[in-house]
Amino acid sequence: MTKTFITLVATTMLAFSVVSVAQDVAPMDADVAVAQARDAEAAEARSRDEFRSLDTDVQSLKKEVLDLNRDLFLLEEELLFPANSQVAFFVSMDVGEYFELDSVSIKIDGKEVANYLYTAREADALVRGGVHRVHMANLKTGEHEIIAIFTGKGPNVRDYRRGATTVIDKGIGAKYLELEITDRIKKQQPEFVIKEWE
Amino acid sequence: MKFRKACIALIFGVFAASSLAAGNMEGQQAPDFALKSSTGENMRLSEYRGDVVMINFWATWCGPCRQEMPLLDELYSRYQRVGFNLLGVNIDDDSRRAMDMIEDLGVNFPVLFDARKEVSKLYDVDAMPVTVIVDRQGTVRYVHQGYKPGYEEMYLDQIRSLLRE
């Protein structure tokens, strides 16, 4: 009986001592855990900041790419459809009694850029008031020499070859030139003029 | 052995490429052109839209062309009334020689002069003669390279079927 009592007391005391030891150890573990949690939080915040700055970088890069893309698009547009550098050439004929049109050749700054043969039907359409756009070119701003050579049958059905020349000052904006064939009744000869449309 | 195989492959390749150059025009819109003709008039292909047009590229130095032209002229005189046109495109540098040959052969179809070779480039002409048949809608339907006796029968069949369309 006494033995049992002693064992019980000893067990109770041991239990108390374990609890007290545990109470001594517990505050130390909590500190470490808190410190670890703080560290983890700080690391997370750092990584979040890094991610944010990376995101900002990506965004700015994306914007730059978009800007570059827009610039490229505009450049491409300007290259493909440079309205400002456009020069269009039109052939017209008034009366046409003294001249039967066969072909028109156009030279810009000494280089042949167009040579158009007119069939009888096309020439007839011109005599009836039609206007034919014979060539489109893109020219830089500045002065350019334009030469138009007209061949066909002149008075008395003789072979006829005449040229007309002009110097144009290409500014900003498109330019339209008319290669006009008219009759000079006094001289009974055809006349070839290059006109600039305003 | 390998060299022989390579040679054979090369020869086949060249033939395939040449047939492709001519064949790949079939089904496409015939490129338009205007040329001066033997009568002094300028002729433009697009003005014959609505007719079946045969374009025959030829040269004075080409033997088969000389053989073929009178036969083509027969086709022209037979079917001209029902909407068939034949344009002979001569590619010689000197048109006078072509004129002499036309007179010798006594052909009546219009002959156009492509001394600058612009039209023959447009049609990828890399053999002589080359015959292109264009339908009423202006689409290239048949391209024939060279000429062998009996081709005229094939031309006849093709022209008749296109005229019926």
CSV table of C-alpha atoms in Angstrom, one decimal:
chain,number,residue,atom,x,y,z
A,1,MET,CA,0.0,0.0,0.0
A,2,THR,CA,2.8,2.3,1.1
A,3,LYS,CA,4.7,1.4,-2.1
A,4,THR,CA,1.8,2.2,-4.3
A,5,PHE,CA,1.4,5.6,-2.6
A,6,ILE,CA,5.1,6.4,-3.1
A,7,THR,CA,4.9,5.5,-6.8
A,8,LEU,CA,1.9,7.7,-7.2
A,9,VAL,CA,3.6,10.7,-5.5
A,10,ALA,CA,6.7,10.1,-7.6
A,11,THR,CA,4.7,10.0,-10.9
A,12,THR,CA,2.8,13.2,-10.0
A,13,MET,CA,6.0,15.0,-9.2
A,14,LEU,CA,7.6,13.8,-12.4
A,15,ALA,CA,4.6,15.0,-14.3
A,16,PHE,CA,4.8,18.4,-12.7
A,17,SER,CA,8.5,18.7,-13.4
A,18,VAL,CA,7.9,17.8,-17.1
A,19,VAL,CA,5.2,20.4,-17.4
A,20,SER,CA,7.5,23.0,-15.8
A,21,VAL,CA,10.3,22.1,-18.2
A,22,ALA,CA,7.9,22.3,-21.0
A,23,GLN,CA,6.8,25.7,-19.8
A,24,ASP,CA,10.5,26.8,-19.8
A,25,VAL,CA,11.2,25.6,-23.4
A,26,ALA,CA,7.9,26.9,-25.0
A,27,PRO,CA,8.8,30.6,-25.1
A,28,MET,CA,12.1,29.9,-26.9
A,29,ASP,CA,10.3,28.0,-29.8
A,30,ALA,CA,7.7,30.7,-30.3
A,31,ASP,CA,10.4,33.3,-30.7
A,32,VAL,CA,12.2,31.3,-33.4
A,33,ALA,CA,8.9,30.7,-35.1
A,34,VAL,CA,8.0,34.4,-35.1
A,35,ALA,CA,11.5,35.3,-36.3
A,36,GLN,CA,11.1,32.7,-39.1
A,37,ALA,CA,7.7,34.0,-40.0
A,38,ARG,CA,9.1,37.5,-40.1
A,39,ASP,CA,11.9,36.4,-42.3
A,40,ALA,CA,9.6,34.6,-44.6
A,41,GLU,CA,7.3,37.6,-44.8
A,42,ALA,CA,10.3,39.9,-45.6
A,43,ALA,CA,11.4,37.5,-48.3
A,44,GLU,CA,8.0,37.3,-49.7
A,45,ALA,CA,7.8,41.1,-49.7
A,46,ARG,CA,11.1,41.3,-51.4
A,47,SER,CA,10.1,38.8,-54.0
A,48,ARG,CA,6.8,40.7,-54.5
A,49,ASP,CA,8.8,43.9,-55.0
A,50,GLU,CA,11.1,42.2,-57.4
A,51,PHE,CA,8.1,40.7,-59.3
A,52,ARG,CA,6.5,44.2,-59.3
A,53,SER,CA,9.6,45.8,-60.7
A,54,LEU,CA,9.9,43.0,-63.3
A,55,ASP,CA,6.3,43.5,-64.2
A,56,THR,CA,6.9,47.2,-64.6
A,57,ASP,CA,9.9,46.5,-66.8
A,58,VAL,CA,7.8,44.1,-69.0
A,59,GLN,CA,5.1,46.7,-69.2
A,60,SER,CA,7.5,49.4,-70.3
A,61,LEU,CA,9.1,47.0,-72.8
A,62,LYS,CA,5.7,46.2,-74.1
A,63,LYS,CA,5.0,49.9,-74.5
A,64,GLU,CA,8.3,50.4,-76.3
A,65,VAL,CA,7.5,47.5,-78.6
A,66,LEU,CA,4.1,48.9,-79.4
A,67,ASP,CA,5.6,52.3,-80.1
A,68,LEU,CA,8.2,50.7,-82.3
A,69,ASN,CA,5.5,48.7,-84.1
A,70,ARG,CA,3.5,51.9,-84.7
A,71,ASP,CA,6.5,53.7,-86.0
A,72,LEU,CA,7.3,50.8,-88.3
A,73,PHE,CA,3.7,50.7,-89.5
A,74,LEU,CA,3.7,54.4,-90.3
A,75,LEU,CA,7.1,54.1,-92.1
A,76,GLU,CA,5.7,51.2,-94.1
A,77,GLU,CA,2.6,53.2,-95.0
A,78,GLU,CA,4.8,56.1,-96.1
A,79,LEU,CA,6.9,53.8,-98.2
A,80,LEU,CA,4.0,52.0,-99.8
A,81,PHE,CA,1.7,54.9,-100.3
A,82,PRO,CA,3.8,58.0,-100.2
A,83,ALA,CA,1.0,60.4,-101.2
A,84,ASN,CA,3.3,63.3,-100.8
A,85,SER,CA,5.8,62.0,-103.3
A,86,GLN,CA,3.2,61.0,-105.9
A,87,VAL,CA,3.3,62.4,-109.4
A,88,ALA,CA,0.6,61.3,-111.8
A,89,PHE,CA,0.8,61.8,-115.6
A,90,PHE,CA,-2.4,62.1,-117.7
A,91,VAL,CA,-2.7,62.2,-121.5
A,92,SER,CA,-5.4,64.3,-123.1
A,93,MET,CA,-6.2,65.3,-126.6
A,94,ASP,CA,-8.1,68.2,-127.9
A,95,VAL,CA,-9.6,67.9,-131.4
A,96,GLY,CA,-6.8,65.8,-132.8
A,97,GLU,CA,-7.2,66.8,-136.5
A,98,TYR,CA,-3.5,67.2,-137.1
A,99,PHE,CA,-2.3,64.4,-135.0
A,100,GLU,CA,-3.1,60.7,-134.8
A,101,LEU,CA,-1.5,59.4,-131.6
A,102,ASP,CA,0.6,56.2,-131.6
A,103,SER,CA,2.6,56.3,-128.5
A,104,VAL,CA,3.7,58.4,-125.5
A,105,SER,CA,7.0,57.9,-123.8
A,106,ILE,CA,7.9,59.7,-120.5
A,107,LYS,CA,11.3,60.4,-119.1
A,108,ILE,CA,12.0,61.6,-115.6
A,109,ASP,CA,15.5,63.1,-115.1
A,110,GLY,CA,16.7,61.3,-118.3
A,111,LYS,CA,15.4,57.9,-117.4
A,112,GLU,CA,12.5,56.4,-119.3
A,113,VAL,CA,9.7,55.4,-116.9
A,114,ALA,CA,6.8,54.8,-119.2
A,115,ASN,CA,6.2,53.9,-122.8
A,116,TYR,CA,2.5,53.4,-123.8
A,117,LEU,CA,1.2,52.3,-127.2
A,118,TYR,CA,-2.2,53.5,-128.0
A,119,THR,CA,-4.5,51.3,-130.1
A,120,ALA,CA,-6.9,53.0,-132.5
A,121,ARG,CA,-9.8,52.6,-130.0
A,122,GLU,CA,-7.8,54.2,-127.2
A,123,ALA,CA,-6.7,57.1,-129.4
A,124,ASP,CA,-10.4,57.5,-130.4
A,125,ALA,CA,-11.4,57.6,-126.8
A,126,LEU,CA,-8.9,60.4,-126.2
A,127,VAL,CA,-10.3,62.4,-129.1
A,128,ARG,CA,-13.7,62.0,-127.7
A,129,GLY,CA,-12.6,63.7,-124.5
A,130,GLY,CA,-11.2,60.8,-122.5
A,131,VAL,CA,-8.2,61.3,-120.2
A,132,HIS,CA,-5.7,58.5,-119.7
A,133,ARG,CA,-3.6,58.1,-116.7
A,134,VAL,CA,-0.5,56.9,-118.3
A,135,HIS,CA,1.9,56.7,-115.4
A,136,MET,CA,2.3,57.2,-111.6
A,137,ALA,CA,5.7,57.9,-110.1
A,138,ASN,CA,7.1,58.7,-106.6
A,139,LEU,CA,9.5,61.6,-106.7
A,140,LYS,CA,11.6,63.2,-104.0
A,141,THR,CA,11.1,66.9,-103.3
A,142,GLY,CA,13.1,69.2,-105.5
A,143,GLU,CA,13.4,69.9,-109.2
A,144,HIS,CA,12.9,67.2,-111.8
A,145,GLU,CA,13.1,67.3,-115.5
A,146,ILE,CA,10.1,65.8,-117.3
A,147,ILE,CA,10.3,64.9,-121.0
A,148,ALA,CA,7.3,63.5,-122.9
A,149,ILE,CA,7.8,62.2,-126.4
A,150,PHE,CA,4.8,61.8,-128.6
A,151,THR,CA,4.8,59.7,-131.8
A,152,GLY,CA,2.1,59.3,-134.4
A,153,LYS,CA,0.9,60.5,-137.7
A,154,GLY,CA,1.0,64.3,-138.2
A,155,PRO,CA,-0.5,66.5,-141.0
A,156,ASN,CA,-0.7,64.7,-144.4
A,157,VAL,CA,-0.4,61.3,-142.6
A,158,ARG,CA,3.4,61.8,-142.1
A,159,ASP,CA,5.3,60.1,-139.3
A,160,TYR,CA,5.5,62.6,-136.5
A,161,ARG,CA,7.6,62.6,-133.4
A,162,ARG,CA,7.7,65.6,-131.0
A,163,GLY,CA,8.8,66.1,-127.5
A,164,ALA,CA,7.7,68.4,-124.7
A,165,THR,CA,9.8,69.2,-121.7
A,166,THR,CA,9.3,70.9,-118.4
A,167,VAL,CA,11.0,71.2,-115.1
A,168,ILE,CA,8.8,70.7,-112.1
A,169,ASP,CA,9.5,71.7,-108.6
A,170,LYS,CA,8.2,68.9,-106.4
A,171,GLY,CA,7.2,70.2,-103.1
A,172,ILE,CA,5.2,68.5,-100.3
A,173,GLY,CA,2.0,67.0,-101.7
A,174,ALA,CA,1.0,65.1,-104.7
A,175,LYS,CA,1.4,66.5,-108.2
A,176,TYR,CA,-0.6,66.0,-111.3
A,177,LEU,CA,0.7,66.6,-114.8
A,178,GLU,CA,-1.3,66.7,-118.0
A,179,LEU,CA,0.4,65.9,-121.3
A,180,GLU,CA,-1.9,67.8,-123.6
A,181,ILE,CA,-2.1,67.4,-127.3
A,182,THR,CA,-3.9,70.2,-129.0
A,183,ASP,CA,-4.4,71.5,-132.6
A,184,ARG,CA,-2.9,74.8,-133.6
A,185,ILE,CA,-5.2,75.8,-136.3
A,186,LYS,CA,-3.2,78.8,-137.5
A,187,LYS,CA,-0.1,76.7,-138.0
A,188,GLN,CA,-2.1,73.6,-139.0
A,189,GLN,CA,0.2,71.7,-136.7
A,190,PRO,CA,-0.4,69.8,-133.4
A,191,GLU,CA,1.0,71.2,-130.2
A,192,PHE,CA,2.3,69.3,-127.2
A,193,VAL,CA,2.2,70.9,-123.8
A,194,ILE,CA,2.9,69.7,-120.3
A,195,LYS,CA,0.6,71.3,-117.8
A,196,GLU,CA,0.6,71.2,-114.0
A,197,TRP,CA,-2.8,70.8,-112.4
A,198,GLU,CA,-3.3,73.2,-109.5
B,1,MET,CA,27.1,5.9,-110.1
B,2,LYS,CA,26.2,8.8,-107.8
B,3,PHE,CA,27.4,11.2,-110.4
B,4,ARG,CA,25.1,9.6,-113.0
B,5,LYS,CA,22.1,9.8,-110.6
B,6,ALA,CA,22.9,13.4,-109.9
B,7,CYS,CA,23.0,14.2,-113.6
B,8,ILE,CA,19.7,12.4,-114.3
B,9,ALA,CA,18.1,14.3,-111.3
B,10,LEU,CA,19.5,17.6,-112.7
B,11,ILE,CA,18.1,16.9,-116.2
B,12,PHE,CA,14.7,16.0,-114.7
B,13,GLY,CA,14.8,19.1,-112.6
B,14,VAL,CA,15.6,21.4,-115.6
B,15,PHE,CA,12.7,19.8,-117.5
B,16,ALA,CA,10.3,20.1,-114.5
B,17,ALA,CA,11.3,23.8,-114.1
B,18,SER,CA,10.8,24.6,-117.7
B,19,SER,CA,7.4,22.9,-117.8
B,20,LEU,CA,6.5,24.7,-114.5
B,21,ALA,CA,7.4,28.1,-116.0
B,22,ALA,CA,4.9,27.6,-118.8
B,23,GLY,CA,2.4,25.5,-117.0
B,24,ASN,CA,2.0,27.8,-114.0
B,25,MET,CA,0.3,30.4,-116.2
B,26,GLU,CA,-2.6,28.2,-116.8
B,27,GLY,CA,-5.7,29.3,-114.9
B,28,GLN,CA,-4.2,32.8,-114.4
B,29,GLN,CA,-5.4,36.0,-116.0
B,30,ALA,CA,-3.4,36.6,-119.2
B,31,PRO,CA,-1.1,39.5,-118.8
B,32,ASP,CA,-2.2,42.4,-120.9
B,33,PHE,CA,0.1,43.9,-123.5
B,34,ALA,CA,0.1,46.3,-126.5
B,35,LEU,CA,2.4,45.9,-129.5
B,36,LYS,CA,2.8,47.3,-133.0
B,37,SER,CA,1.5,45.0,-135.7
B,38,SER,CA,2.6,44.2,-139.2
B,39,THR,CA,-0.2,46.5,-140.5
B,40,GLY,CA,1.2,49.4,-138.5
B,41,GLU,CA,-1.6,49.4,-136.0
B,42,ASN,CA,-1.1,49.0,-132.3
B,43,MET,CA,-2.9,46.0,-130.9
B,44,ARG,CA,-3.8,45.4,-127.3
B,45,LEU,CA,-4.8,41.9,-125.9
B,46,SER,CA,-7.5,43.3,-123.6
B,47,GLU,CA,-9.4,44.6,-126.6
B,48,TYR,CA,-10.1,41.0,-127.6
B,49,ARG,CA,-11.8,40.2,-124.3
B,50,GLY,CA,-14.9,38.1,-125.2
B,51,ASP,CA,-13.0,36.3,-128.0
B,52,VAL,CA,-10.9,33.2,-127.7
B,53,VAL,CA,-7.4,34.3,-128.4
B,54,MET,CA,-4.4,32.3,-129.4
B,55,ILE,CA,-1.0,34.0,-128.8
B,56,ASN,CA,1.7,32.3,-130.8
B,57,PHE,CA,5.3,33.4,-130.0
B,58,TRP,CA,7.6,32.7,-132.9
B,59,ALA,CA,11.0,33.7,-134.5
B,60,THR,CA,12.4,33.6,-138.0
B,61,TRP,CA,15.2,31.3,-136.9
B,62,CYS,CA,12.8,28.7,-135.5
B,63,GLY,CA,12.1,25.8,-137.9
B,64,PRO,CA,9.0,24.4,-136.2
B,65,CYS,CA,7.5,27.9,-136.2
B,66,ARG,CA,7.8,27.9,-140.0
B,67,GLN,CA,6.0,24.5,-140.1
B,68,GLU,CA,3.3,25.5,-137.7
B,69,MET,CA,2.4,29.0,-138.9
B,70,PRO,CA,0.5,28.0,-142.1
B,71,LEU,CA,-1.6,25.5,-140.1
B,72,LEU,CA,-2.4,28.2,-137.5
B,73,ASP,CA,-3.4,30.5,-140.3
B,74,GLU,CA,-5.9,27.8,-141.5
B,75,LEU,CA,-7.4,27.7,-138.0
B,76,TYR,CA,-7.6,31.5,-138.0
B,77,SER,CA,-9.4,31.8,-141.3
B,78,ARG,CA,-11.8,29.1,-140.3
B,79,TYR,CA,-12.8,30.3,-136.9
B,80,GLN,CA,-12.3,34.0,-137.1
B,81,ARG,CA,-16.0,34.6,-137.9
B,82,VAL,CA,-17.1,32.9,-134.7
B,83,GLY,CA,-15.0,34.8,-132.2
B,84,PHE,CA,-11.5,33.4,-132.6
B,85,ASN,CA,-8.4,35.6,-132.9
B,86,LEU,CA,-4.8,34.7,-133.4
B,87,LEU,CA,-1.9,37.1,-132.5
B,88,GLY,CA,1.5,36.0,-133.7
B,89,VAL,CA,4.1,37.6,-131.6
B,90,ASN,CA,7.5,37.8,-133.3
B,91,ILE,CA,10.5,38.1,-131.0
B,92,ASP,CA,13.2,38.9,-133.6
B,93,ASP,CA,15.3,42.0,-133.1
B,94,ASP,CA,14.8,43.0,-136.7
B,95,SER,CA,11.1,43.1,-137.7
B,96,ARG,CA,12.0,43.3,-141.5
B,97,ARG,CA,13.0,39.6,-141.5
B,98,ALA,CA,9.7,38.7,-139.9
B,99,MET,CA,7.8,40.7,-142.5
B,100,ASP,CA,9.7,38.8,-145.2
B,101,MET,CA,8.9,35.5,-143.7
B,102,ILE,CA,5.2,36.4,-143.3
B,103,GLU,CA,5.1,37.3,-147.0
B,104,ASP,CA,6.9,34.1,-147.9
B,105,LEU,CA,4.4,32.0,-145.9
B,106,GLY,CA,1.5,34.0,-147.0
B,107,VAL,CA,-0.2,34.0,-143.6
B,108,ASN,CA,-3.0,36.4,-142.9
B,109,PHE,CA,-3.2,36.5,-139.1
B,110,PRO,CA,-1.9,39.7,-137.4
B,111,VAL,CA,1.7,39.6,-136.4
B,112,LEU,CA,3.0,41.8,-133.6
B,113,PHE,CA,6.6,42.7,-133.0
B,114,ASP,CA,8.1,42.2,-129.6
B,115,ALA,CA,11.6,43.5,-130.4
B,116,ARG,CA,12.1,44.6,-126.8
B,117,LYS,CA,11.1,41.1,-125.6
B,118,GLU,CA,8.9,42.6,-122.9
B,119,VAL,CA,5.9,40.5,-123.8
B,120,SER,CA,7.8,37.2,-124.1
B,121,LYS,CA,9.2,37.9,-120.6
B,122,LEU,CA,5.7,38.6,-119.4
B,123,TYR,CA,4.7,35.1,-120.6
B,124,ASP,CA,7.9,33.3,-119.5
B,125,VAL,CA,8.7,32.3,-123.0
B,126,ASP,CA,11.7,30.0,-122.8
B,127,ALA,CA,11.1,27.8,-125.8
B,128,MET,CA,10.2,28.4,-129.4
B,129,PRO,CA,7.4,28.4,-130.5
B,130,VAL,CA,5.1,28.9,-127.5
B,131,THR,CA,1.4,28.9,-128.0
B,132,VAL,CA,-0.9,30.3,-125.4
B,133,ILE,CA,-4.7,29.9,-125.6
B,134,VAL,CA,-6.8,32.5,-123.7
B,135,ASP,CA,-10.5,32.0,-123.1
B,136,ARG,CA,-13.3,34.6,-123.5
B,137,GLN,CA,-12.8,35.8,-119.9
B,138,GLY,CA,-9.1,36.5,-120.5
B,139,THR,CA,-7.8,33.5,-118.6
B,140,VAL,CA,-4.9,31.5,-119.9
B,141,ARG,CA,-6.3,28.0,-120.4
B,142,TYR,CA,-3.6,26.2,-122.4
B,143,VAL,CA,0.1,26.7,-122.9
B,144,HIS,CA,2.0,24.6,-125.4
B,145,GLN,CA,5.8,24.7,-125.7
B,146,GLY,CA,7.3,23.7,-129.0
B,147,TYR,CA,5.6,22.2,-132.0
B,148,LYS,CA,5.3,18.6,-133.3
B,149,PRO,CA,3.2,17.5,-136.2
B,150,GLY,CA,-0.2,16.7,-134.9
B,151,TYR,CA,-0.3,19.5,-132.3
B,152,GLU,CA,-2.7,21.4,-134.7
B,153,GLU,CA,-5.4,18.7,-133.9
B,154,MET,CA,-5.0,19.4,-130.2
B,155,TYR,CA,-5.2,23.2,-130.9
B,156,LEU,CA,-8.4,22.6,-132.9
B,157,ASP,CA,-10.1,20.6,-130.1
B,158,GLN,CA,-9.1,23.2,-127.5
B,159,ILE,CA,-10.3,26.1,-129.6
B,160,ARG,CA,-13.6,24.5,-130.4
B,161,SER,CA,-14.3,23.6,-126.8
B,162,LEU,CA,-13.4,27.2,-125.7
B,163,LEU,CA,-15.6,28.7,-128.4
B,164,ARG,CA,-18.5,26.6,-127.1
B,165,GLU,CA,-18.1,28.0,-123.5
